[in-house]
Short mmCIF file of C-alpha atoms and ligand atoms in Angstrom, two decimals:
data_model
loop_
_atom_site.label_atom_id
_atom_site.label_comp_id
_atom_site.label_asym_id
_atom_site.label_seq_id
_atom_site.Cartn_x
_atom_site.Cartn_y
_atom_site.Cartn_z
CA MET A 184 147.48 140.33 -83.65
CA ASP A 185 146.40 138.59 -80.55
CA LYS A 186 142.66 138.35 -79.95
CA LEU A 187 141.51 141.22 -77.50
CA SER A 188 140.20 140.02 -74.25
CA PRO A 189 138.09 141.02 -71.20
CA ILE A 190 139.82 141.56 -67.79
CA GLY A 191 138.98 138.62 -65.36
CA ILE A 192 138.14 139.47 -61.69
CA PHE A 193 138.18 136.71 -59.23
CA ASP A 194 137.14 136.20 -55.57
CA SER A 195 136.12 133.26 -53.36
CA GLY A 196 132.53 134.57 -53.22
CA TYR A 197 130.81 138.01 -53.33
CA GLY A 198 133.54 140.21 -51.63
CA GLY A 199 135.39 140.76 -54.91
CA LEU A 200 132.38 142.62 -56.24
CA THR A 201 133.17 145.58 -53.80
CA VAL A 202 136.35 145.94 -55.66
CA PHE A 203 134.89 145.24 -59.09
CA LYS A 204 132.45 148.04 -58.58
CA GLU A 205 135.25 150.57 -57.99
CA ILE A 206 137.23 149.25 -60.87
CA LYS A 207 134.11 149.49 -63.19
CA LYS A 208 133.54 153.04 -61.97
CA LEU A 209 137.02 154.29 -62.92
CA LEU A 210 137.65 152.01 -65.88
CA PRO A 211 134.12 151.66 -67.51
CA GLN A 212 135.56 151.14 -71.04
CA TYR A 213 136.94 147.65 -70.53
CA ASP A 214 135.08 144.37 -70.72
CA TYR A 215 135.05 142.14 -67.62
CA ILE A 216 134.44 138.77 -66.39
CA TYR A 217 133.82 138.06 -62.76
CA LEU A 218 134.16 134.65 -61.18
CA GLY A 219 132.97 134.00 -57.59
CA ASP A 220 133.76 130.46 -56.19
CA ASN A 221 130.67 130.49 -53.79
CA ALA A 222 130.45 126.74 -53.80
CA ARG A 223 133.82 126.71 -51.85
CA VAL A 224 133.71 129.84 -49.82
CA PRO A 225 135.09 130.73 -47.32
CA TYR A 226 138.69 130.33 -48.35
CA GLY A 227 139.93 132.38 -45.21
CA THR A 228 139.93 129.22 -42.84
CA ARG A 229 141.59 126.71 -45.46
CA SER A 230 145.16 125.66 -45.81
CA PHE A 231 147.67 127.10 -48.09
CA ASP A 232 147.50 124.15 -50.37
CA ALA A 233 143.63 124.30 -50.65
CA VAL A 234 143.67 128.12 -51.33
CA TYR A 235 146.41 127.80 -53.89
CA GLN A 236 144.57 124.81 -55.71
CA PHE A 237 141.13 126.49 -55.66
CA THR A 238 142.54 129.89 -56.80
CA LYS A 239 144.51 128.30 -59.59
CA GLU A 240 141.63 126.49 -60.91
CA CYS A 241 139.49 129.65 -60.95
CA VAL A 242 142.33 131.70 -62.56
CA PHE A 243 142.63 128.97 -65.43
CA LYS A 244 138.85 129.08 -65.81
CA LEU A 245 139.05 132.75 -66.51
CA PHE A 246 141.98 132.23 -68.85
CA ASP A 247 139.79 129.63 -70.57
CA LEU A 248 137.07 132.22 -70.88
CA GLY A 249 139.65 134.35 -72.83
CA CYS A 250 140.94 136.53 -70.26
CA ASN A 251 144.72 137.48 -70.29
CA LEU A 252 144.74 139.65 -67.10
CA VAL A 253 143.16 138.41 -64.05
CA ILE A 254 142.95 140.41 -60.77
CA LEU A 255 142.74 138.37 -57.45
CA ALA A 256 140.05 140.58 -55.83
CA CYS A 257 140.47 138.47 -52.66
CA ASN A 258 143.25 139.09 -50.11
CA THR A 259 143.33 135.42 -48.93
CA ALA A 260 143.95 134.21 -52.38
CA SER A 261 146.48 137.19 -52.86
CA ALA A 262 148.16 136.22 -49.56
CA LYS A 263 148.41 132.52 -50.23
CA ALA A 264 148.32 131.85 -53.91
CA LEU A 265 149.28 134.85 -55.96
CA ARG A 266 153.09 134.43 -55.83
CA SER A 267 153.10 130.67 -56.41
CA ILE A 268 150.75 131.05 -59.54
CA GLN A 269 152.96 133.94 -60.71
CA GLN A 270 156.10 131.98 -60.36
CA ASN A 271 154.99 128.44 -61.29
CA ASP A 272 151.83 128.34 -63.45
CA LEU A 273 151.27 131.21 -65.74
CA PRO A 274 151.20 130.61 -69.47
CA PRO A 275 152.90 132.80 -71.74
CA GLY A 276 151.02 136.22 -72.32
CA LYS A 277 148.91 135.71 -69.20
CA LYS A 278 149.07 138.05 -66.01
CA VAL A 279 147.72 137.75 -62.53
CA LEU A 280 147.51 140.57 -60.03
CA GLY A 281 146.51 140.90 -56.24
CA VAL A 282 145.08 143.38 -53.99
CA ILE A 283 147.56 143.45 -51.24
CA ARG A 284 150.43 145.29 -52.74
CA PRO A 285 148.01 148.23 -54.19
CA THR A 286 146.83 148.57 -50.55
CA THR A 287 150.24 148.56 -48.87
CA GLU A 288 152.18 150.81 -51.21
CA SER A 289 149.98 153.76 -50.46
CA ILE A 290 149.12 153.22 -46.90
CA ASN A 291 151.42 155.92 -45.47
CA LYS A 292 149.11 158.63 -46.87
CA TYR A 293 146.48 157.69 -44.38
CA THR A 294 148.59 157.45 -41.05
CA SER A 295 150.05 160.15 -38.82
CA SER A 296 150.73 157.90 -35.80
CA GLN A 297 152.52 155.19 -37.98
CA ASN A 298 150.28 152.73 -36.26
CA ILE A 299 147.94 150.46 -38.56
CA GLY A 300 145.32 148.02 -37.80
CA ILE A 301 144.52 145.15 -40.17
CA LEU A 302 141.30 143.35 -40.10
CA ALA A 303 141.26 140.21 -42.24
CA THR A 304 140.61 136.43 -42.48
CA GLN A 305 142.69 134.05 -40.44
CA GLY A 306 144.44 132.89 -43.64
CA THR A 307 145.55 136.40 -44.49
CA VAL A 308 146.66 137.17 -40.94
CA ILE A 309 148.67 134.05 -40.55
CA SER A 310 150.42 134.59 -43.86
CA GLU A 311 151.78 137.77 -42.51
CA SER A 312 151.57 139.30 -46.00
CA TYR A 313 150.41 142.70 -44.82
CA PRO A 314 153.24 143.13 -42.21
CA ILE A 315 155.80 141.94 -44.69
CA GLU A 316 154.56 144.03 -47.63
CA ILE A 317 154.11 147.17 -45.42
CA ALA A 318 157.65 146.92 -44.08
CA LYS A 319 159.06 146.87 -47.53
CA PHE A 320 157.48 150.08 -48.48
CA HIS A 321 157.26 151.94 -45.16
CA PRO A 322 159.62 150.36 -42.55
CA ASN A 323 158.59 152.79 -39.90
CA ILE A 324 154.87 151.78 -39.79
CA GLN A 325 153.87 149.37 -37.16
CA VAL A 326 151.12 146.76 -38.07
CA PHE A 327 148.69 145.15 -35.66
CA GLN A 328 146.36 142.46 -37.05
CA GLN A 329 143.17 140.74 -35.94
CA ALA A 330 141.64 137.66 -37.56
CA CYS A 331 137.75 137.92 -37.99
CA PRO A 332 136.93 134.40 -38.82
CA PHE A 333 133.12 135.00 -38.56
CA TRP A 334 132.74 138.06 -40.67
CA VAL A 335 132.74 136.19 -44.14
CA PRO A 336 130.22 133.65 -43.03
CA LEU A 337 127.96 136.44 -41.77
CA VAL A 338 128.11 138.16 -45.05
CA GLU A 339 127.75 135.13 -47.36
CA ASN A 340 124.78 133.91 -45.19
CA ASN A 341 122.92 137.32 -45.20
CA GLU A 342 123.28 137.76 -41.42
CA ILE A 343 124.43 141.20 -41.57
CA GLU A 344 121.54 142.69 -39.65
CA SER A 345 121.65 139.93 -36.84
CA GLU A 346 122.82 140.39 -33.15
CA GLY A 347 125.58 137.98 -33.98
CA ALA A 348 127.01 140.23 -36.47
CA GLN A 349 127.12 143.17 -34.01
CA TYR A 350 128.63 140.92 -31.29
CA PHE A 351 131.44 139.63 -33.41
CA ILE A 352 132.24 142.85 -35.31
CA GLU A 353 132.39 144.81 -31.90
CA LYS A 354 134.51 141.86 -30.26
CA ASP A 355 137.12 141.83 -33.18
CA ILE A 356 137.35 145.55 -33.34
CA MET A 357 137.94 145.81 -29.67
CA GLU A 358 140.59 143.20 -29.66
CA LEU A 359 142.39 144.90 -32.35
CA LEU A 360 142.25 148.42 -30.58
CA SER A 361 143.56 146.80 -27.38
CA LYS A 362 146.84 145.94 -29.27
CA SER A 363 147.71 149.60 -29.64
CA PRO A 364 146.23 152.78 -28.29
CA THR A 365 147.56 154.79 -31.20
CA ILE A 366 146.20 153.08 -34.06
CA ASP A 367 144.74 155.77 -36.36
CA THR A 368 143.98 153.83 -39.65
CA ILE A 369 142.18 150.44 -40.02
CA VAL A 370 142.35 148.65 -43.25
CA LEU A 371 139.38 146.41 -44.08
CA ALA A 372 141.74 143.61 -45.73
CA CYS A 373 139.17 141.39 -46.84
CA THR A 374 137.05 142.35 -49.76
CA HIS A 375 133.77 141.00 -48.07
CA TYR A 376 134.15 143.52 -45.28
CA PRO A 377 133.06 146.87 -46.76
CA ILE A 378 129.48 145.44 -46.89
CA LEU A 379 129.62 145.51 -42.92
CA LEU A 380 130.81 149.08 -43.06
CA PRO A 381 127.63 150.73 -41.46
CA ILE A 382 127.88 148.35 -38.45
CA ILE A 383 131.81 148.50 -38.28
CA ASN A 384 131.61 152.46 -38.14
CA THR A 385 129.31 152.19 -34.97
CA PHE A 386 132.12 150.66 -33.12
CA ILE A 387 135.07 152.90 -34.36
CA PRO A 388 136.10 155.65 -32.27
CA GLU A 389 136.56 159.09 -33.53
CA GLY A 390 139.80 159.88 -35.14
CA ILE A 391 140.41 156.49 -36.76
CA THR A 392 139.94 156.16 -40.48
CA VAL A 393 138.59 153.04 -41.86
CA LEU A 394 139.96 152.20 -45.36
CA SER A 395 138.09 149.95 -47.93
CA GLN A 396 140.50 148.60 -50.70
CA GLY A 397 138.16 148.92 -53.78
CA LYS A 398 139.39 152.49 -54.76
CA LEU A 399 143.03 151.79 -54.00
CA VAL A 400 143.06 148.77 -56.22
CA ALA A 401 141.00 150.51 -59.01
CA GLU A 402 143.61 153.25 -59.04
CA SER A 403 146.47 150.92 -59.02
CA LEU A 404 145.09 149.15 -61.96
CA ILE A 405 144.86 152.48 -63.85
CA ASP A 406 148.64 152.78 -63.11
CA TYR A 407 149.30 149.36 -64.09
CA LEU A 408 147.63 149.56 -67.33
CA LYS A 409 149.47 152.97 -68.12
CA ARG A 410 152.84 151.31 -67.37
CA HIS A 411 152.08 148.09 -69.25
CA ILE A 412 150.97 149.16 -72.58
CA GLU A 413 151.43 145.61 -73.96
CA VAL A 414 148.75 144.41 -71.59
CA GLU A 415 146.44 147.44 -72.04
CA GLU A 416 146.43 147.00 -75.82
CA LYS A 417 145.10 143.45 -75.57
CA CYS A 418 142.21 144.39 -73.36
CA SER A 419 138.96 144.68 -75.21
CA LYS A 420 136.68 147.86 -74.83
CA ASN A 421 133.10 147.36 -75.29
CA GLY A 422 132.01 148.09 -71.57
CA THR A 423 130.53 144.61 -71.18
CA LEU A 424 130.15 142.72 -67.93
CA ALA A 425 129.66 138.91 -67.50
CA PHE A 426 129.32 137.13 -64.06
CA TYR A 427 129.90 133.58 -63.18
CA THR A 428 129.54 131.57 -59.94
CA THR A 429 130.39 127.96 -59.04
CA ASP A 430 127.09 127.90 -56.91
CA ASN A 431 123.68 129.04 -57.48
CA PRO A 432 123.22 131.76 -60.06
CA THR A 433 119.88 132.97 -58.75
CA ASP A 434 121.31 133.47 -55.31
CA PHE A 435 124.37 135.19 -56.80
CA GLN A 436 122.15 137.60 -58.71
CA GLU A 437 120.18 138.70 -55.50
CA LYS A 438 123.43 139.15 -53.34
CA ALA A 439 125.25 140.74 -56.20
CA ARG A 440 122.74 143.55 -56.06
CA ILE A 441 123.77 144.58 -52.73
CA PHE A 442 127.51 144.25 -53.20
CA PHE A 443 127.71 145.64 -56.89
CA GLY A 444 124.97 148.16 -56.56
CA LYS A 445 123.00 147.09 -59.46
CA GLU A 446 121.03 144.28 -61.10
CA ILE A 447 123.25 141.55 -62.94
CA ILE A 448 122.70 138.34 -64.77
CA ALA A 449 124.70 135.50 -63.48
CA LYS A 450 125.52 132.01 -64.95
CA HIS A 451 126.79 128.72 -63.25
CA ILE A 452 130.23 127.67 -64.15
CA LYS A 453 132.14 124.43 -63.11
CA VAL A 454 135.73 124.74 -62.40
N1 LIG B 674 136.98 138.08 -49.86
C1 LIG B 674 138.10 137.30 -49.29
C2 LIG B 674 139.29 138.05 -48.94
O1 LIG B 674 139.42 139.34 -49.39
C3 LIG B 674 137.97 136.33 -48.20
C4 LIG B 674 136.81 135.49 -48.18
C5 LIG B 674 137.06 134.05 -47.85
O2 LIG B 674 137.22 133.75 -46.48
O3 LIG B 674 136.69 133.26 -48.60
O4 LIG B 674 139.97 137.74 -48.28
#
Protein backbone atom coordinates (compact mmCIF):
# COMPACT_ATOMS: atom_id res chain seq x y z
CA MET A 1 0.00 0.00 0.00
CA ASP A 2 1.15 3.58 -0.76
CA LYS A 3 2.54 5.66 2.08
CA LEU A 4 -0.10 7.78 3.85
CA SER A 5 0.42 11.51 3.33
CA PRO A 6 -0.51 14.94 4.68
CA ILE A 7 -2.73 17.36 2.73
CA GLY A 8 -0.78 20.32 1.32
CA ILE A 9 -2.18 23.86 1.46
CA PHE A 10 -0.55 26.58 -0.63
CA ASP A 11 -0.83 30.36 -0.86
CA SER A 12 1.39 33.18 -2.07
CA GLY A 13 1.60 34.34 1.55
CA TYR A 14 -0.56 34.44 4.66
CA GLY A 15 -3.98 34.59 2.97
CA GLY A 16 -4.37 30.84 2.60
CA LEU A 17 -4.33 30.58 6.39
CA THR A 18 -7.88 32.00 6.43
CA VAL A 19 -8.95 29.00 4.36
CA PHE A 20 -6.72 26.53 6.21
CA LYS A 21 -8.29 27.62 9.52
CA GLU A 22 -11.76 26.59 8.28
CA ILE A 23 -10.47 23.34 6.75
CA LYS A 24 -8.78 22.43 10.02
CA LYS A 25 -11.99 23.25 11.93
CA LEU A 26 -14.15 20.92 9.81
CA LEU A 27 -11.51 18.24 9.13
CA PRO A 28 -9.26 18.17 12.22
CA GLN A 29 -8.33 14.50 11.83
CA TYR A 30 -5.97 14.93 8.85
CA ASP A 31 -2.29 15.95 8.80
CA TYR A 32 -1.53 19.19 6.96
CA ILE A 33 1.47 21.04 5.54
CA TYR A 34 1.04 24.76 4.77
CA LEU A 35 3.42 26.53 2.42
CA GLY A 36 3.40 30.33 2.01
CA ASP A 37 5.53 31.83 -0.75
CA ASN A 38 6.00 35.04 1.26
CA ALA A 39 9.31 35.82 -0.43
CA ARG A 40 7.52 36.35 -3.76
CA VAL A 41 4.13 37.72 -2.65
CA PRO A 42 2.10 39.40 -4.16
CA TYR A 43 1.16 37.14 -7.06
CA GLY A 44 -1.87 39.27 -7.96
CA THR A 45 0.01 41.78 -10.10
CA ARG A 46 2.26 39.22 -11.85
CA SER A 47 2.01 37.73 -15.34
CA PHE A 48 0.35 34.42 -16.12
CA ASP A 49 3.76 32.81 -16.73
CA ALA A 50 5.21 34.02 -13.42
CA VAL A 51 2.20 32.85 -11.38
CA TYR A 52 2.21 29.49 -13.18
CA GLN A 53 5.96 29.00 -12.63
CA PHE A 54 5.93 30.04 -8.94
CA THR A 55 2.81 28.01 -8.16
CA LYS A 56 4.22 24.93 -9.89
CA GLU A 57 7.46 25.18 -7.90
CA CYS A 58 5.56 25.40 -4.61
CA VAL A 59 3.17 22.57 -5.50
CA PHE A 60 6.13 20.33 -6.36
CA LYS A 61 7.80 21.28 -3.08
CA LEU A 62 4.67 20.07 -1.28
CA PHE A 63 4.80 16.85 -3.32
CA ASP A 64 8.48 16.46 -2.27
CA LEU A 65 7.38 16.90 1.35
CA GLY A 66 5.12 13.89 0.87
CA CYS A 67 1.72 15.41 -0.05
CA ASN A 68 -0.47 13.63 -2.61
CA LEU A 69 -3.27 16.21 -2.48
CA VAL A 70 -2.56 19.96 -2.62
CA ILE A 71 -5.16 22.74 -2.24
CA LEU A 72 -4.31 26.06 -3.88
CA ALA A 73 -5.75 28.31 -1.16
CA CYS A 74 -5.07 31.27 -3.43
CA ASN A 75 -7.48 32.66 -6.03
CA THR A 76 -4.74 34.13 -8.18
CA ALA A 77 -2.95 30.77 -8.42
CA SER A 78 -6.26 28.96 -8.91
CA ALA A 79 -7.16 31.38 -11.73
CA LYS A 80 -3.81 31.43 -13.50
CA ALA A 81 -2.04 28.14 -12.76
CA LEU A 82 -4.46 25.41 -11.65
CA ARG A 83 -5.69 24.26 -15.05
CA SER A 84 -2.20 24.22 -16.61
CA ILE A 85 -0.77 22.24 -13.69
CA GLN A 86 -3.68 19.77 -13.80
CA GLN A 87 -3.34 19.31 -17.56
CA ASN A 88 0.44 19.31 -18.00
CA ASP A 89 2.40 18.66 -14.86
CA LEU A 90 0.81 16.23 -12.43
CA PRO A 91 2.80 13.08 -11.62
CA PRO A 92 0.66 9.91 -11.30
CA GLY A 93 -1.36 9.75 -8.07
CA LYS A 94 -1.00 13.50 -7.30
CA LYS A 95 -3.97 15.87 -7.20
CA VAL A 96 -4.29 19.67 -7.05
CA LEU A 97 -7.53 21.52 -6.29
CA GLY A 98 -8.34 25.25 -6.27
CA VAL A 99 -10.71 27.63 -4.49
CA ILE A 100 -12.69 29.15 -7.36
CA ARG A 101 -14.92 26.22 -8.20
CA PRO A 102 -15.99 25.56 -4.59
CA THR A 103 -16.90 29.25 -4.31
CA THR A 104 -18.80 29.57 -7.57
CA GLU A 105 -20.82 26.36 -7.58
CA SER A 106 -22.82 27.26 -4.49
CA ILE A 107 -23.02 31.04 -5.01
CA ASN A 108 -26.69 30.98 -6.09
CA LYS A 109 -27.67 30.17 -2.48
CA TYR A 110 -26.71 33.68 -1.40
CA THR A 111 -28.21 36.00 -4.01
CA SER A 112 -31.83 36.96 -4.68
CA SER A 113 -31.08 39.83 -7.07
CA GLN A 114 -28.82 37.56 -9.20
CA ASN A 115 -26.24 40.38 -9.15
CA ILE A 116 -22.94 39.45 -7.55
CA GLY A 117 -19.86 41.51 -6.85
CA ILE A 118 -16.33 40.08 -6.85
CA LEU A 119 -13.47 41.77 -5.02
CA ALA A 120 -10.15 40.22 -6.05
CA THR A 121 -6.58 40.79 -7.17
CA GLN A 122 -5.89 42.23 -10.60
CA GLY A 123 -4.73 38.82 -11.81
CA THR A 124 -7.94 37.07 -10.77
CA VAL A 125 -10.11 39.81 -12.28
CA ILE A 126 -8.23 39.88 -15.59
CA SER A 127 -8.38 36.07 -15.87
CA GLU A 128 -12.23 36.35 -15.92
CA SER A 129 -12.29 33.05 -14.00
CA TYR A 130 -15.19 34.08 -11.77
CA PRO A 131 -17.56 35.26 -14.53
CA ILE A 132 -16.67 32.16 -16.60
CA GLU A 133 -17.15 29.66 -13.75
CA ILE A 134 -20.34 31.31 -12.45
CA ALA A 135 -21.83 31.33 -15.98
CA LYS A 136 -21.25 27.55 -16.17
CA PHE A 137 -23.22 26.79 -13.00
CA HIS A 138 -25.66 29.72 -12.88
CA PRO A 139 -26.13 31.41 -16.27
CA ASN A 140 -28.71 33.85 -14.84
CA ILE A 141 -26.29 35.45 -12.43
CA GLN A 142 -24.61 38.69 -13.48
CA VAL A 143 -21.09 39.21 -12.18
CA PHE A 144 -19.45 42.58 -11.52
CA GLN A 145 -15.74 42.65 -10.65
CA GLN A 146 -13.41 45.10 -8.95
CA ALA A 147 -9.64 44.67 -8.69
CA CYS A 148 -8.14 45.80 -5.38
CA PRO A 149 -4.38 45.94 -6.07
CA PHE A 150 -3.46 47.54 -2.73
CA TRP A 151 -5.28 45.23 -0.38
CA VAL A 152 -2.77 42.34 -0.35
CA PRO A 153 0.26 44.63 0.23
CA LEU A 154 -1.67 46.32 3.07
CA VAL A 155 -2.24 42.96 4.71
CA GLU A 156 1.24 41.55 4.08
CA ASN A 157 2.85 44.75 5.44
CA ASN A 158 0.67 44.94 8.53
CA GLU A 159 -0.96 48.23 7.50
CA ILE A 160 -4.46 47.02 8.27
CA GLU A 161 -5.17 49.74 10.82
CA SER A 162 -3.77 52.60 8.73
CA GLU A 163 -5.65 55.47 7.09
CA GLY A 164 -4.37 54.21 3.76
CA ALA A 165 -6.19 50.91 4.31
CA GLN A 166 -9.46 52.75 5.01
CA TYR A 167 -9.02 54.90 1.91
CA PHE A 168 -8.36 52.06 -0.54
CA ILE A 169 -10.98 49.73 0.91
CA GLU A 170 -13.72 52.37 0.73
CA LYS A 171 -12.65 53.45 -2.77
CA ASP A 172 -12.71 49.91 -4.22
CA ILE A 173 -16.00 48.95 -2.58
CA MET A 174 -17.69 52.13 -3.82
CA GLU A 175 -16.35 51.51 -7.30
CA LEU A 176 -17.73 47.97 -7.29
CA LEU A 177 -21.14 49.08 -6.04
CA SER A 178 -21.33 51.81 -8.69
CA LYS A 179 -21.31 49.06 -11.35
CA SER A 180 -24.77 47.79 -10.33
CA PRO A 181 -27.30 49.16 -7.84
CA THR A 182 -28.69 45.68 -7.17
CA ILE A 183 -25.60 43.76 -6.05
CA ASP A 184 -26.75 41.86 -2.96
CA THR A 185 -23.73 39.56 -2.45
CA ILE A 186 -20.05 40.38 -2.50
CA VAL A 187 -17.45 37.61 -2.63
CA LEU A 188 -14.06 38.23 -1.05
CA ALA A 189 -12.32 36.37 -3.87
CA CYS A 190 -8.85 36.69 -2.43
CA THR A 191 -7.88 34.66 0.62
CA HIS A 192 -6.09 37.66 2.17
CA TYR A 193 -9.26 39.76 2.36
CA PRO A 194 -11.13 38.13 5.29
CA ILE A 195 -8.53 39.65 7.58
CA LEU A 196 -9.80 43.09 6.44
CA LEU A 197 -13.43 42.18 7.16
CA PRO A 198 -13.93 44.54 10.15
CA ILE A 199 -12.97 47.50 7.93
CA ILE A 200 -14.75 46.16 4.85
CA ASN A 201 -17.99 45.82 6.84
CA THR A 202 -17.94 49.50 7.79
CA PHE A 203 -18.35 50.41 4.10
CA ILE A 204 -20.96 47.81 3.11
CA PRO A 205 -24.55 49.08 2.89
CA GLU A 206 -27.22 47.16 4.78
CA GLY A 207 -28.76 44.25 2.89
CA ILE A 208 -25.54 43.14 1.18
CA THR A 209 -23.96 39.84 2.22
CA VAL A 210 -20.17 39.62 2.25
CA LEU A 211 -18.86 36.09 1.71
CA SER A 212 -15.46 34.75 2.76
CA GLN A 213 -14.38 31.54 1.05
CA GLY A 214 -12.91 29.52 3.90
CA LYS A 215 -16.05 27.66 4.90
CA LEU A 216 -17.17 27.08 1.31
CA VAL A 217 -13.79 25.56 0.43
CA ALA A 218 -13.72 23.40 3.57
CA GLU A 219 -17.24 22.06 2.88
CA SER A 220 -16.32 21.34 -0.70
CA LEU A 221 -13.20 19.45 0.44
CA ILE A 222 -15.36 17.25 2.69
CA ASP A 223 -17.52 16.46 -0.29
CA TYR A 224 -14.49 15.80 -2.54
CA LEU A 225 -12.96 13.38 -0.04
CA LYS A 226 -16.28 11.51 0.25
CA ARG A 227 -16.51 11.18 -3.52
CA HIS A 228 -12.82 10.25 -3.99
CA ILE A 229 -12.29 7.49 -1.52
CA GLU A 230 -9.03 6.49 -3.27
CA VAL A 231 -7.61 9.94 -2.35
CA GLU A 232 -9.10 9.98 1.15
CA GLU A 233 -7.63 6.57 2.00
CA LYS A 234 -4.14 7.89 1.27
CA CYS A 235 -4.44 10.84 3.70
CA SER A 236 -2.71 10.38 7.04
CA LYS A 237 -4.80 11.11 10.12
CA ASN A 238 -2.84 12.20 13.18
CA GLY A 239 -4.10 15.79 13.37
CA THR A 240 -0.60 17.33 12.88
CA LEU A 241 0.18 20.73 11.34
CA ALA A 242 3.43 21.93 9.76
CA PHE A 243 4.08 25.42 8.38
CA TYR A 244 6.70 26.47 5.85
CA THR A 245 7.49 29.88 4.41
CA THR A 246 9.90 30.92 1.67
CA ASP A 247 10.68 34.06 3.73
CA ASN A 248 11.42 34.79 7.39
CA PRO A 249 9.85 32.16 9.71
CA THR A 250 9.78 34.48 12.73
CA ASP A 251 7.72 37.06 10.82
CA PHE A 252 5.54 34.27 9.55
CA GLN A 253 4.84 32.96 13.04
CA GLU A 254 3.80 36.40 14.27
CA LYS A 255 1.42 37.10 11.40
CA ALA A 256 0.10 33.55 11.32
CA ARG A 257 -1.23 34.10 14.81
CA ILE A 258 -3.60 36.74 13.40
CA PHE A 259 -4.64 34.79 10.31
CA PHE A 260 -4.80 31.32 11.81
CA GLY A 261 -5.98 32.33 15.26
CA LYS A 262 -3.33 30.45 17.23
CA GLU A 263 0.41 30.14 17.86
CA ILE A 264 2.28 28.09 15.29
CA ILE A 265 5.89 27.11 14.59
CA ALA A 266 7.13 27.89 11.08
CA LYS A 267 10.23 26.77 9.20
CA HIS A 268 11.99 28.37 6.27
CA ILE A 269 12.00 26.43 3.02
CA LYS A 270 13.63 27.03 -0.37
CA VAL A 271 11.60 26.22 -3.45
N1 LIG B 1 -4.26 35.27 -1.49
C1 LIG B 1 -4.15 35.36 -2.89
C2 LIG B 1 -5.50 35.20 -3.58
O1 LIG B 1 -6.40 34.59 -3.04
C3 LIG B 1 -3.54 36.58 -3.51
C4 LIG B 1 -2.42 37.22 -3.00
C5 LIG B 1 -1.41 37.78 -3.94
O2 LIG B 1 -1.65 38.75 -4.65
O3 LIG B 1 -0.35 37.21 -3.88
O4 LIG B 1 -5.66 35.65 -4.68
